[in-house]
Amino acid sequence: MLGKMISIISVWTIPAIILITLVYANIKGVKVFDVFVEGAKEGFDTAVKLIPFLIAMLVAITLLRESGAMDVITHFLMPLFNLLSIPSDILPLAIMRPVSGSSALAITTEILQNKGPDSLVGRIASTMMGSTDTTFFVLTVYFGSVGIKKIRHSLTVGLLADMAGFLAAVLICNKVFGG
Amino acid sequence: MINRLWFYLMLIGIVTAGFFGRISIVPEVIFSAAEQAVSICIGLISIMAFWLGIMRIIEESGLINVIIKILRPVAAFLFPGIPKNHPAMSAILMNMSANLLGMGNAATPFGLKAMEKMQQLNPKKDTASLDMCTFLAINTSSLTLVPATVIALRSATGSMNPTEIIGTTLIATATSTTVAILFDRGYRFLERKKGGMS
């Protein structure tokens, strides 16, 4: 029941957003094509700007995995992950997600490429990636931009929320896609 | 932080490869990973362009104002220290809307604007105000309706159904945001008990 509802929402969200946007804009007399093209131009720059970050992180992560270092780390944390029924392939992502968005993206890519986007791990990784943000980065940029030095409880709350997001992603994916 | 992290990742990778007698894989891995990174980004161009195009229509048509209207009561509850018609409020609402639509890149400029406006209301300039902390808590927990980048990545890596994770993402993101707000409220409560500043 829950699984079915979620898959219906999944299928309908994007078409509905696009439909509503276009119909509304049309009613308001917006030149939808011209405006769309104008906005789409930015997409190119954004994607291209990601390249250096992705190269740096993908190289480091792949090296870590291919050298056998990740196996060693995973081996030691495995019991804890088994206890929580979390696939151990997700471990590097869980560690990296709050620290660096681009490297988390690189790890997710690596998981999707090697385990398959439609595997359970692939779906958990996708869900984790979509449902949390790079806590350290956001704090650094946002507080840095206005000169805040004392960040009070922000970091603690951010990391607690990340952890809750991870666990929720694992639980819900196991429920919806597992078995 | 990220500099030291990258340094150690590379160091551990190369040293471990040497330790396990696999040093010959290092250059191979480096070049294939770099090549992979470039092709992924090229693949991302298509979907980024599409969503930023839609985003522009949402702004231009005024649909963004409708979204803002819907979210205003929520924002008023979350940020009690910000006057209703203060410019900080509309920047916060734009940021939340962009985040909800999964437009991380569109959300950041609004977020920085919101911080700038909140700083004007902040009595102690080197210390985050409680509303700033709430704002950061919500932002770091991420508030996504359409995880566009992930969907793009899934389709680039050959998923049969790239959008099937929207539902699970919604639930996970609702959980992390709820936890963030609850802890933030908890801290606010403790501060008030201590008689601290807002």
mmCIF file of C-alpha atoms in Angstrom:
data_model
loop_
_atom_site.group_PDB
_atom_site.id
_atom_site.type_symbol
_atom_site.label_atom_id
_atom_site.label_comp_id
_atom_site.label_asym_id
_atom_site.label_seq_id
_atom_site.Cartn_x
_atom_site.Cartn_y
_atom_site.Cartn_z
ATOM 1 C CA MET A 1 0.000 0.000 0.000
ATOM 2 C CA LEU A 2 2.641 2.464 1.120
ATOM 3 C CA GLY A 3 4.957 1.231 -1.594
ATOM 4 C CA LYS A 4 2.283 1.666 -4.230
ATOM 5 C CA MET A 5 1.411 5.182 -3.133
ATOM 6 C CA ILE A 6 5.054 6.173 -3.122
ATOM 7 C CA SER A 7 5.577 4.855 -6.630
ATOM 8 C CA ILE A 8 2.520 6.762 -7.861
ATOM 9 C CA ILE A 9 3.875 9.978 -6.325
ATOM 10 C CA SER A 10 7.250 9.226 -7.883
ATOM 11 C CA VAL A 11 5.794 8.870 -11.350
ATOM 12 C CA TRP A 12 3.519 11.920 -11.151
ATOM 13 C CA THR A 13 5.613 14.603 -9.425
ATOM 14 C CA ILE A 14 7.698 15.740 -12.362
ATOM 15 C CA PRO A 15 4.999 15.678 -15.052
ATOM 16 C CA ALA A 16 2.652 17.527 -12.692
ATOM 17 C CA ILE A 17 5.178 20.252 -11.898
ATOM 18 C CA ILE A 18 5.974 20.786 -15.571
ATOM 19 C CA LEU A 19 2.308 20.798 -16.546
ATOM 20 C CA ILE A 20 1.296 23.256 -13.837
ATOM 21 C CA THR A 21 4.234 25.516 -14.639
ATOM 22 C CA LEU A 22 3.498 25.621 -18.359
ATOM 23 C CA VAL A 23 -0.267 26.070 -18.053
ATOM 24 C CA TYR A 24 0.124 28.817 -15.435
ATOM 25 C CA ALA A 25 2.763 30.635 -17.478
ATOM 26 C CA ASN A 26 0.598 30.367 -20.581
ATOM 27 C CA ILE A 27 -2.360 31.910 -18.772
ATOM 28 C CA LYS A 28 -0.105 34.730 -17.609
ATOM 29 C CA GLY A 29 0.978 35.333 -21.198
ATOM 30 C CA VAL A 30 4.624 34.402 -20.688
ATOM 31 C CA LYS A 31 6.583 33.537 -23.828
ATOM 32 C CA VAL A 32 7.353 30.098 -22.477
ATOM 33 C CA PHE A 33 9.798 29.019 -25.159
ATOM 34 C CA ASP A 34 11.943 32.156 -25.043
ATOM 35 C CA VAL A 35 12.038 32.174 -21.247
ATOM 36 C CA PHE A 36 12.830 28.475 -21.064
ATOM 37 C CA VAL A 37 15.762 28.799 -23.454
ATOM 38 C CA GLU A 38 17.049 31.802 -21.519
ATOM 39 C CA GLY A 39 17.095 29.827 -18.273
ATOM 40 C CA ALA A 40 18.426 26.652 -19.856
ATOM 41 C CA LYS A 41 21.576 28.462 -20.987
ATOM 42 C CA GLU A 42 22.747 28.515 -17.366
ATOM 43 C CA GLY A 43 22.576 24.728 -17.173
ATOM 44 C CA PHE A 44 25.593 24.348 -19.401
ATOM 45 C CA ASP A 45 27.851 26.524 -17.247
ATOM 46 C CA THR A 46 26.724 24.861 -14.042
ATOM 47 C CA ALA A 47 27.434 21.363 -15.309
ATOM 48 C CA VAL A 48 30.787 22.304 -16.824
ATOM 49 C CA LYS A 49 31.879 24.071 -13.626
ATOM 50 C CA LEU A 50 31.430 20.760 -11.809
ATOM 51 C CA ILE A 51 34.051 18.965 -13.922
ATOM 52 C CA PRO A 52 37.217 19.861 -11.956
ATOM 53 C CA PHE A 53 35.576 19.014 -8.607
ATOM 54 C CA LEU A 54 34.297 15.745 -9.925
ATOM 55 C CA ILE A 55 37.668 14.768 -11.401
ATOM 56 C CA ALA A 56 39.459 15.506 -8.114
ATOM 57 C CA MET A 57 37.036 13.527 -6.010
ATOM 58 C CA LEU A 58 36.321 10.683 -8.408
ATOM 59 C CA VAL A 59 40.061 10.040 -8.776
ATOM 60 C CA ALA A 60 40.625 10.029 -5.010
ATOM 61 C CA ILE A 61 37.626 7.838 -4.252
ATOM 62 C CA THR A 62 38.328 5.368 -7.038
ATOM 63 C CA LEU A 63 41.919 5.147 -5.867
ATOM 64 C CA LEU A 64 40.759 4.504 -2.328
ATOM 65 C CA ARG A 65 38.489 1.713 -3.525
ATOM 66 C CA GLU A 66 40.802 0.094 -6.071
ATOM 67 C CA SER A 67 43.805 0.147 -3.738
ATOM 68 C CA GLY A 68 41.915 -1.940 -1.212
ATOM 69 C CA ALA A 69 41.872 0.791 1.444
ATOM 70 C CA MET A 70 38.093 1.033 1.410
ATOM 71 C CA ASP A 71 37.849 -2.718 1.990
ATOM 72 C CA VAL A 72 39.976 -2.357 5.099
ATOM 73 C CA ILE A 73 37.847 0.504 6.468
ATOM 74 C CA THR A 74 34.611 -1.286 5.581
ATOM 75 C CA HIS A 75 35.839 -4.438 7.248
ATOM 76 C CA PHE A 76 36.189 -2.671 10.582
ATOM 77 C CA LEU A 77 32.831 -0.886 10.441
ATOM 78 C CA MET A 78 30.934 -3.846 9.005
ATOM 79 C CA PRO A 79 29.596 -5.252 12.297
ATOM 80 C CA LEU A 80 27.954 -1.925 13.155
ATOM 81 C CA PHE A 81 26.393 -1.668 9.712
ATOM 82 C CA ASN A 82 25.171 -5.256 9.796
ATOM 83 C CA LEU A 83 23.567 -4.553 13.112
ATOM 84 C CA LEU A 84 21.517 -1.777 11.508
ATOM 85 C CA SER A 85 21.002 -3.791 8.279
ATOM 86 C CA ILE A 86 22.763 -1.129 6.210
ATOM 87 C CA PRO A 87 24.563 -2.345 3.050
ATOM 88 C CA SER A 88 28.291 -1.752 3.602
ATOM 89 C CA ASP A 89 28.713 -0.280 0.092
ATOM 90 C CA ILE A 90 26.860 2.774 1.330
ATOM 91 C CA LEU A 91 29.442 3.475 4.054
ATOM 92 C CA PRO A 92 31.753 5.776 2.050
ATOM 93 C CA LEU A 93 28.759 7.883 1.032
ATOM 94 C CA ALA A 94 27.469 8.146 4.587
ATOM 95 C CA ILE A 95 30.887 9.383 5.717
ATOM 96 C CA MET A 96 31.399 11.836 2.867
ATOM 97 C CA ARG A 97 27.933 13.331 2.391
ATOM 98 C CA PRO A 98 28.096 16.025 5.096
ATOM 99 C CA VAL A 99 31.676 16.961 4.207
ATOM 100 C CA SER A 100 31.663 17.509 0.478
ATOM 101 C CA GLY A 101 28.786 17.630 -1.994
ATOM 102 C CA SER A 102 30.932 17.062 -5.060
ATOM 103 C CA SER A 103 32.684 14.049 -3.570
ATOM 104 C CA ALA A 104 29.369 12.641 -2.378
ATOM 105 C CA LEU A 105 28.129 13.033 -5.926
ATOM 106 C CA ALA A 106 31.228 11.237 -7.144
ATOM 107 C CA ILE A 107 30.711 8.363 -4.699
ATOM 108 C CA THR A 108 27.059 8.082 -5.681
ATOM 109 C CA THR A 109 28.075 7.967 -9.335
ATOM 110 C CA GLU A 110 30.575 5.274 -8.532
ATOM 111 C CA ILE A 111 27.954 3.187 -6.713
ATOM 112 C CA LEU A 112 25.375 3.637 -9.477
ATOM 113 C CA GLN A 113 27.921 2.683 -12.108
ATOM 114 C CA ASN A 114 29.263 -0.400 -10.349
ATOM 115 C CA LYS A 115 26.254 -1.744 -8.468
ATOM 116 C CA GLY A 116 23.612 -0.472 -10.876
ATOM 117 C CA PRO A 117 21.147 2.375 -10.290
ATOM 118 C CA ASP A 118 18.299 -0.097 -9.821
ATOM 119 C CA SER A 119 20.033 -2.216 -7.174
ATOM 120 C CA LEU A 120 19.008 -1.764 -3.552
ATOM 121 C CA VAL A 121 22.308 -0.021 -2.751
ATOM 122 C CA GLY A 122 21.876 2.176 -5.814
ATOM 123 C CA ARG A 123 18.421 3.224 -4.686
ATOM 124 C CA ILE A 124 19.534 3.878 -1.110
ATOM 125 C CA ALA A 125 22.456 5.942 -2.384
ATOM 126 C CA SER A 126 20.112 7.922 -4.649
ATOM 127 C CA THR A 127 17.699 8.544 -1.795
ATOM 128 C CA MET A 128 20.461 9.618 0.596
ATOM 129 C CA MET A 129 21.924 11.932 -1.997
ATOM 130 C CA GLY A 130 18.577 13.580 -2.686
ATOM 131 C CA SER A 131 17.456 13.927 0.894
ATOM 132 C CA THR A 132 20.444 15.497 2.630
ATOM 133 C CA ASP A 133 22.745 18.404 1.955
ATOM 134 C CA THR A 134 26.425 19.134 2.465
ATOM 135 C CA THR A 135 26.253 20.397 6.029
ATOM 136 C CA PHE A 136 29.856 21.635 6.295
ATOM 137 C CA PHE A 137 29.717 23.396 2.949
ATOM 138 C CA VAL A 138 26.418 25.149 3.643
ATOM 139 C CA LEU A 139 27.626 26.297 7.071
ATOM 140 C CA THR A 140 30.939 27.530 5.675
ATOM 141 C CA VAL A 141 29.464 29.450 2.766
ATOM 142 C CA TYR A 142 26.381 30.895 4.460
ATOM 143 C CA PHE A 143 28.000 31.948 7.727
ATOM 144 C CA GLY A 144 31.223 32.929 5.980
ATOM 145 C CA SER A 145 29.386 35.307 3.649
ATOM 146 C CA VAL A 146 28.215 37.521 6.529
ATOM 147 C CA GLY A 147 31.184 37.078 8.843
ATOM 148 C CA ILE A 148 29.591 34.888 11.519
ATOM 149 C CA LYS A 149 32.272 33.197 13.630
ATOM 150 C CA LYS A 150 30.229 31.703 16.445
ATOM 151 C CA ILE A 151 27.855 29.236 14.862
ATOM 152 C CA ARG A 152 26.218 28.057 18.110
ATOM 153 C CA HIS A 153 24.278 24.796 17.732
ATOM 154 C CA SER A 154 24.159 24.792 13.905
ATOM 155 C CA LEU A 155 26.736 22.082 13.245
ATOM 156 C CA THR A 156 25.343 19.690 15.854
ATOM 157 C CA VAL A 157 21.806 20.074 14.557
ATOM 158 C CA GLY A 158 22.977 19.701 10.945
ATOM 159 C CA LEU A 159 24.852 16.472 11.643
ATOM 160 C CA LEU A 160 22.020 15.003 13.704
ATOM 161 C CA ALA A 161 19.648 15.739 10.828
ATOM 162 C CA ASP A 162 22.056 14.079 8.377
ATOM 163 C CA MET A 163 22.167 10.970 10.515
ATOM 164 C CA ALA A 164 18.369 10.874 10.739
ATOM 165 C CA GLY A 165 18.173 11.276 6.959
ATOM 166 C CA PHE A 166 20.589 8.392 6.370
ATOM 167 C CA LEU A 167 18.747 6.020 8.652
ATOM 168 C CA ALA A 168 15.400 7.030 7.175
ATOM 169 C CA ALA A 169 16.733 6.450 3.646
ATOM 170 C CA VAL A 170 17.954 2.960 4.536
ATOM 171 C CA LEU A 171 14.734 2.021 6.333
ATOM 172 C CA ILE A 172 12.344 3.302 3.702
ATOM 173 C CA CYS A 173 14.311 1.849 0.775
ATOM 174 C CA ASN A 174 14.468 -1.531 2.489
ATOM 175 C CA LYS A 175 10.711 -1.326 2.958
ATOM 176 C CA VAL A 176 9.797 -0.125 -0.538
ATOM 177 C CA PHE A 177 12.411 -1.835 -2.725
ATOM 178 C CA GLY A 178 13.825 -4.589 -0.511
ATOM 179 C CA GLY A 179 12.864 -8.214 -0.261
ATOM 180 C CA MET B 1 39.048 21.029 5.614
ATOM 181 C CA ILE B 2 38.366 19.727 2.135
ATOM 182 C CA ASN B 3 42.043 20.256 1.249
ATOM 183 C CA ARG B 4 43.259 18.066 4.063
ATOM 184 C CA LEU B 5 40.573 15.485 3.296
ATOM 185 C CA TRP B 6 41.573 15.233 -0.362
ATOM 186 C CA PHE B 7 45.243 15.037 0.580
ATOM 187 C CA TYR B 8 44.621 12.101 2.906
ATOM 188 C CA LEU B 9 42.336 10.331 0.447
ATOM 189 C CA MET B 10 45.044 10.451 -2.223
ATOM 190 C CA LEU B 11 47.813 9.581 0.239
ATOM 191 C CA ILE B 12 46.001 6.593 1.711
ATOM 192 C CA GLY B 13 44.965 5.407 -1.746
ATOM 193 C CA ILE B 14 48.468 5.455 -3.188
ATOM 194 C CA VAL B 15 50.206 4.102 -0.072
ATOM 195 C CA THR B 16 47.679 1.282 0.333
ATOM 196 C CA ALA B 17 48.010 0.341 -3.336
ATOM 197 C CA GLY B 18 51.779 0.109 -2.794
ATOM 198 C CA PHE B 19 51.310 -1.875 0.400
ATOM 199 C CA PHE B 20 49.114 -4.451 -1.305
ATOM 200 C CA GLY B 21 51.484 -4.632 -4.277
ATOM 201 C CA ARG B 22 49.066 -2.957 -6.649
ATOM 202 C CA ILE B 23 50.981 0.239 -7.354
ATOM 203 C CA SER B 24 50.708 -0.371 -11.099
ATOM 204 C CA ILE B 25 46.941 0.260 -11.003
ATOM 205 C CA VAL B 26 47.405 3.855 -9.778
ATOM 206 C CA PRO B 27 47.935 5.654 -13.105
ATOM 207 C CA GLU B 28 45.326 3.483 -14.773
ATOM 208 C CA VAL B 29 42.729 4.265 -12.115
ATOM 209 C CA ILE B 30 43.522 7.983 -12.212
ATOM 210 C CA PHE B 31 42.995 8.341 -15.934
ATOM 211 C CA SER B 32 39.894 6.220 -16.185
ATOM 212 C CA ALA B 33 38.291 7.981 -13.202
ATOM 213 C CA ALA B 34 39.071 11.404 -14.658
ATOM 214 C CA GLU B 35 37.578 10.404 -17.978
ATOM 215 C CA GLN B 36 34.479 9.113 -16.211
ATOM 216 C CA ALA B 37 34.108 12.446 -14.372
ATOM 217 C CA VAL B 38 34.081 14.410 -17.613
ATOM 218 C CA SER B 39 31.532 12.210 -19.329
ATOM 219 C CA ILE B 40 29.235 12.376 -16.306
ATOM 220 C CA CYS B 41 29.292 16.160 -16.328
ATOM 221 C CA ILE B 42 28.561 16.263 -20.046
ATOM 222 C CA GLY B 43 25.627 13.972 -19.324
ATOM 223 C CA LEU B 44 24.443 16.353 -16.606
ATOM 224 C CA ILE B 45 24.236 19.316 -18.971
ATOM 225 C CA SER B 46 20.982 18.117 -20.506
ATOM 226 C CA ILE B 47 18.989 17.807 -17.305
ATOM 227 C CA MET B 48 20.465 20.884 -15.622
ATOM 228 C CA ALA B 49 19.556 22.956 -18.664
ATOM 229 C CA PHE B 50 16.034 21.597 -18.658
ATOM 230 C CA TRP B 51 15.350 22.338 -14.990
ATOM 231 C CA LEU B 52 16.904 25.761 -15.017
ATOM 232 C CA GLY B 53 14.694 26.512 -18.025
ATOM 233 C CA ILE B 54 11.583 25.455 -16.108
ATOM 234 C CA MET B 55 12.802 27.386 -13.065
ATOM 235 C CA ARG B 56 13.032 30.540 -15.158
ATOM 236 C CA ILE B 57 9.442 30.095 -16.351
ATOM 237 C CA ILE B 58 8.338 29.699 -12.718
ATOM 238 C CA GLU B 59 10.025 32.983 -11.831
ATOM 239 C CA GLU B 60 8.901 34.883 -14.910
ATOM 240 C CA SER B 61 5.247 33.793 -14.740
ATOM 241 C CA GLY B 62 4.899 34.798 -11.094
ATOM 242 C CA LEU B 63 4.224 31.224 -10.027
ATOM 243 C CA ILE B 64 7.039 31.755 -7.542
ATOM 244 C CA ASN B 65 4.800 34.293 -5.755
ATOM 245 C CA VAL B 66 2.090 31.683 -5.366
ATOM 246 C CA ILE B 67 4.612 29.288 -3.854
ATOM 247 C CA ILE B 68 5.825 32.050 -1.547
ATOM 248 C CA LYS B 69 2.261 32.743 -0.417
ATOM 249 C CA ILE B 70 1.741 29.070 0.419
ATOM 250 C CA LEU B 71 4.971 28.826 2.394
ATOM 251 C CA ARG B 72 4.650 32.117 4.291
ATOM 252 C CA PRO B 73 2.732 30.767 7.327
ATOM 253 C CA VAL B 74 5.298 27.995 7.744
ATOM 254 C CA ALA B 75 8.134 30.501 7.548
ATOM 255 C CA ALA B 76 6.467 32.829 10.046
ATOM 256 C CA PHE B 77 6.282 29.937 12.508
ATOM 257 C CA LEU B 78 9.885 28.876 11.906
ATOM 258 C CA PHE B 79 11.415 32.351 12.077
ATOM 259 C CA PRO B 80 9.645 34.199 14.872
ATOM 260 C CA GLY B 81 12.385 36.837 15.067
ATOM 261 C CA ILE B 82 11.858 38.118 11.531
ATOM 262 C CA PRO B 83 9.135 40.729 10.896
ATOM 263 C CA LYS B 84 6.528 39.541 8.385
ATOM 264 C CA ASN B 85 7.314 42.015 5.633
ATOM 265 C CA HIS B 86 11.052 42.216 6.175
ATOM 266 C CA PRO B 87 13.123 41.541 3.011
ATOM 267 C CA ALA B 88 14.824 38.685 4.898
ATOM 268 C CA MET B 89 11.515 36.818 4.839
ATOM 269 C CA SER B 90 11.042 36.888 1.073
ATOM 270 C CA ALA B 91 14.645 35.835 0.499
ATOM 271 C CA ILE B 92 14.118 32.917 2.895
ATOM 272 C CA LEU B 93 10.923 31.952 1.055
ATOM 273 C CA MET B 94 12.609 32.080 -2.356
ATOM 274 C CA ASN B 95 15.409 29.905 -0.985
ATOM 275 C CA MET B 96 12.974 27.367 0.441
ATOM 276 C CA SER B 97 10.988 27.247 -2.799
ATOM 277 C CA ALA B 98 14.108 26.712 -4.885
ATOM 278 C CA ASN B 99 15.226 23.980 -2.502
ATOM 279 C CA LEU B 100 11.829 22.313 -2.678
ATOM 280 C CA LEU B 101 12.130 22.209 -6.456
ATOM 281 C CA GLY B 102 15.571 20.639 -6.164
ATOM 282 C CA MET B 103 17.273 23.667 -7.667
ATOM 283 C CA GLY B 104 20.315 23.716 -5.425
ATOM 284 C CA ASN B 105 22.091 26.189 -7.657
ATOM 285 C CA ALA B 106 19.172 28.574 -7.681
ATOM 286 C CA ALA B 107 18.708 28.205 -3.931
ATOM 287 C CA THR B 108 22.213 29.316 -2.946
ATOM 288 C CA PRO B 109 21.957 32.928 -4.229
ATOM 289 C CA PHE B 110 18.632 33.361 -2.403
ATOM 290 C CA GLY B 111 20.115 31.788 0.709
ATOM 291 C CA LEU B 112 23.049 34.194 0.750
ATOM 292 C CA LYS B 113 20.665 37.104 0.282
ATOM 293 C CA ALA B 114 18.618 35.823 3.237
ATOM 294 C CA MET B 115 21.740 35.631 5.424
ATOM 295 C CA GLU B 116 22.685 39.185 4.482
ATOM 296 C CA LYS B 117 19.221 40.461 5.442
ATOM 297 C CA MET B 118 19.161 38.456 8.672
ATOM 298 C CA GLN B 119 22.549 39.860 9.588
ATOM 299 C CA GLN B 120 20.966 43.334 9.522
ATOM 300 C CA LEU B 121 18.566 42.173 12.242
ATOM 301 C CA ASN B 122 21.338 40.494 14.232
ATOM 302 C CA PRO B 123 22.488 42.432 17.336
ATOM 303 C CA LYS B 124 25.781 40.494 17.721
ATOM 304 C CA LYS B 125 27.489 40.488 14.353
ATOM 305 C CA ASP B 126 30.019 37.709 14.977
ATOM 306 C CA THR B 127 27.448 35.342 16.501
ATOM 307 C CA ALA B 128 24.692 33.560 14.640
ATOM 308 C CA SER B 129 21.174 34.636 15.616
ATOM 309 C CA LEU B 130 18.638 31.945 16.510
ATOM 310 C CA ASP B 131 16.785 32.545 13.248
ATOM 311 C CA MET B 132 20.031 32.103 11.338
ATOM 312 C CA CYS B 133 20.573 28.789 13.106
ATOM 313 C CA THR B 134 17.068 27.671 12.186
ATOM 314 C CA PHE B 135 17.632 28.726 8.590
ATOM 315 C CA LEU B 136 20.895 26.774 8.433
ATOM 316 C CA ALA B 137 19.332 23.754 10.114
ATOM 317 C CA ILE B 138 16.627 23.615 7.450
ATOM 318 C CA ASN B 139 19.103 24.193 4.638
ATOM 319 C CA THR B 140 21.623 21.583 5.738
ATOM 320 C CA SER B 141 18.883 18.998 6.211
ATOM 321 C CA SER B 142 17.778 19.792 2.653
ATOM 322 C CA LEU B 143 14.184 20.239 1.665
ATOM 323 C CA THR B 144 13.704 18.551 -1.667
ATOM 324 C CA LEU B 145 10.633 17.818 -3.748
ATOM 325 C CA VAL B 146 12.430 16.910 -6.972
ATOM 326 C CA PRO B 147 16.003 15.627 -6.551
ATOM 327 C CA ALA B 148 16.884 16.644 -10.116
ATOM 328 C CA THR B 149 20.624 15.947 -9.998
ATOM 329 C CA VAL B 150 20.136 12.431 -8.667
ATOM 330 C CA ILE B 151 17.479 11.680 -11.281
ATOM 331 C CA ALA B 152 19.845 12.918 -13.976
ATOM 332 C CA LEU B 153 22.624 10.750 -12.610
ATOM 333 C CA ARG B 154 20.372 7.704 -12.474
ATOM 334 C CA SER B 155 19.314 8.087 -16.062
ATOM 335 C CA ALA B 156 22.926 8.734 -17.104
ATOM 336 C CA THR B 157 23.940 5.423 -15.515
ATOM 337 C CA GLY B 158 21.175 3.494 -17.290
ATOM 338 C CA SER B 159 18.402 3.174 -14.707
ATOM 339 C CA MET B 160 15.183 1.541 -15.904
ATOM 340 C CA ASN B 161 13.203 4.010 -13.822
ATOM 341 C CA PRO B 162 15.241 7.071 -12.818
ATOM 342 C CA THR B 163 12.401 8.818 -10.977
ATOM 343 C CA GLU B 164 11.370 5.913 -8.749
ATOM 344 C CA ILE B 165 13.380 7.334 -5.831
ATOM 345 C CA ILE B 166 11.317 10.542 -5.567
ATOM 346 C CA GLY B 167 8.909 8.978 -3.083
ATOM 347 C CA THR B 168 11.579 7.524 -0.828
ATOM 348 C CA THR B 169 13.530 10.779 -1.022
ATOM 349 C CA LEU B 170 10.457 12.723 0.076
ATOM 350 C CA ILE B 171 10.096 10.587 3.179
ATOM 351 C CA ALA B 172 13.803 10.680 4.030
ATOM 352 C CA THR B 173 14.029 14.428 3.544
ATOM 353 C CA ALA B 174 10.885 15.003 5.619
ATOM 354 C CA THR B 175 12.471 12.946 8.392
ATOM 355 C CA SER B 176 15.789 14.794 8.365
ATOM 356 C CA THR B 177 14.115 18.205 8.191
ATOM 357 C CA THR B 178 11.739 17.323 11.028
ATOM 358 C CA VAL B 179 14.649 16.154 13.164
ATOM 359 C CA ALA B 180 16.534 19.364 12.363
ATOM 360 C CA ILE B 181 13.576 21.557 13.320
ATOM 361 C CA LEU B 182 12.913 19.600 16.520
ATOM 362 C CA PHE B 183 16.524 19.852 17.697
ATOM 363 C CA ASP B 184 16.620 23.512 16.735
ATOM 364 C CA ARG B 185 13.468 24.128 18.777
ATOM 365 C CA GLY B 186 15.016 22.209 21.647
ATOM 366 C CA TYR B 187 18.051 24.482 21.614
ATOM 367 C CA ARG B 188 15.852 27.559 21.440
ATOM 368 C CA PHE B 189 13.992 26.304 24.500
ATOM 369 C CA LEU B 190 17.231 25.715 26.427
ATOM 370 C CA GLU B 191 18.547 29.155 25.477
ATOM 371 C CA ARG B 192 15.371 30.785 26.726
ATOM 372 C CA LYS B 193 15.620 28.913 30.001
ATOM 373 C CA LYS B 194 19.175 30.137 30.412
ATOM 374 C CA GLY B 195 17.905 33.635 29.686
ATOM 375 C CA GLY B 196 20.167 33.871 26.677
ATOM 376 C CA MET B 197 19.811 36.303 23.802
ATOM 377 C CA SER B 198 17.665 35.671 20.775
#
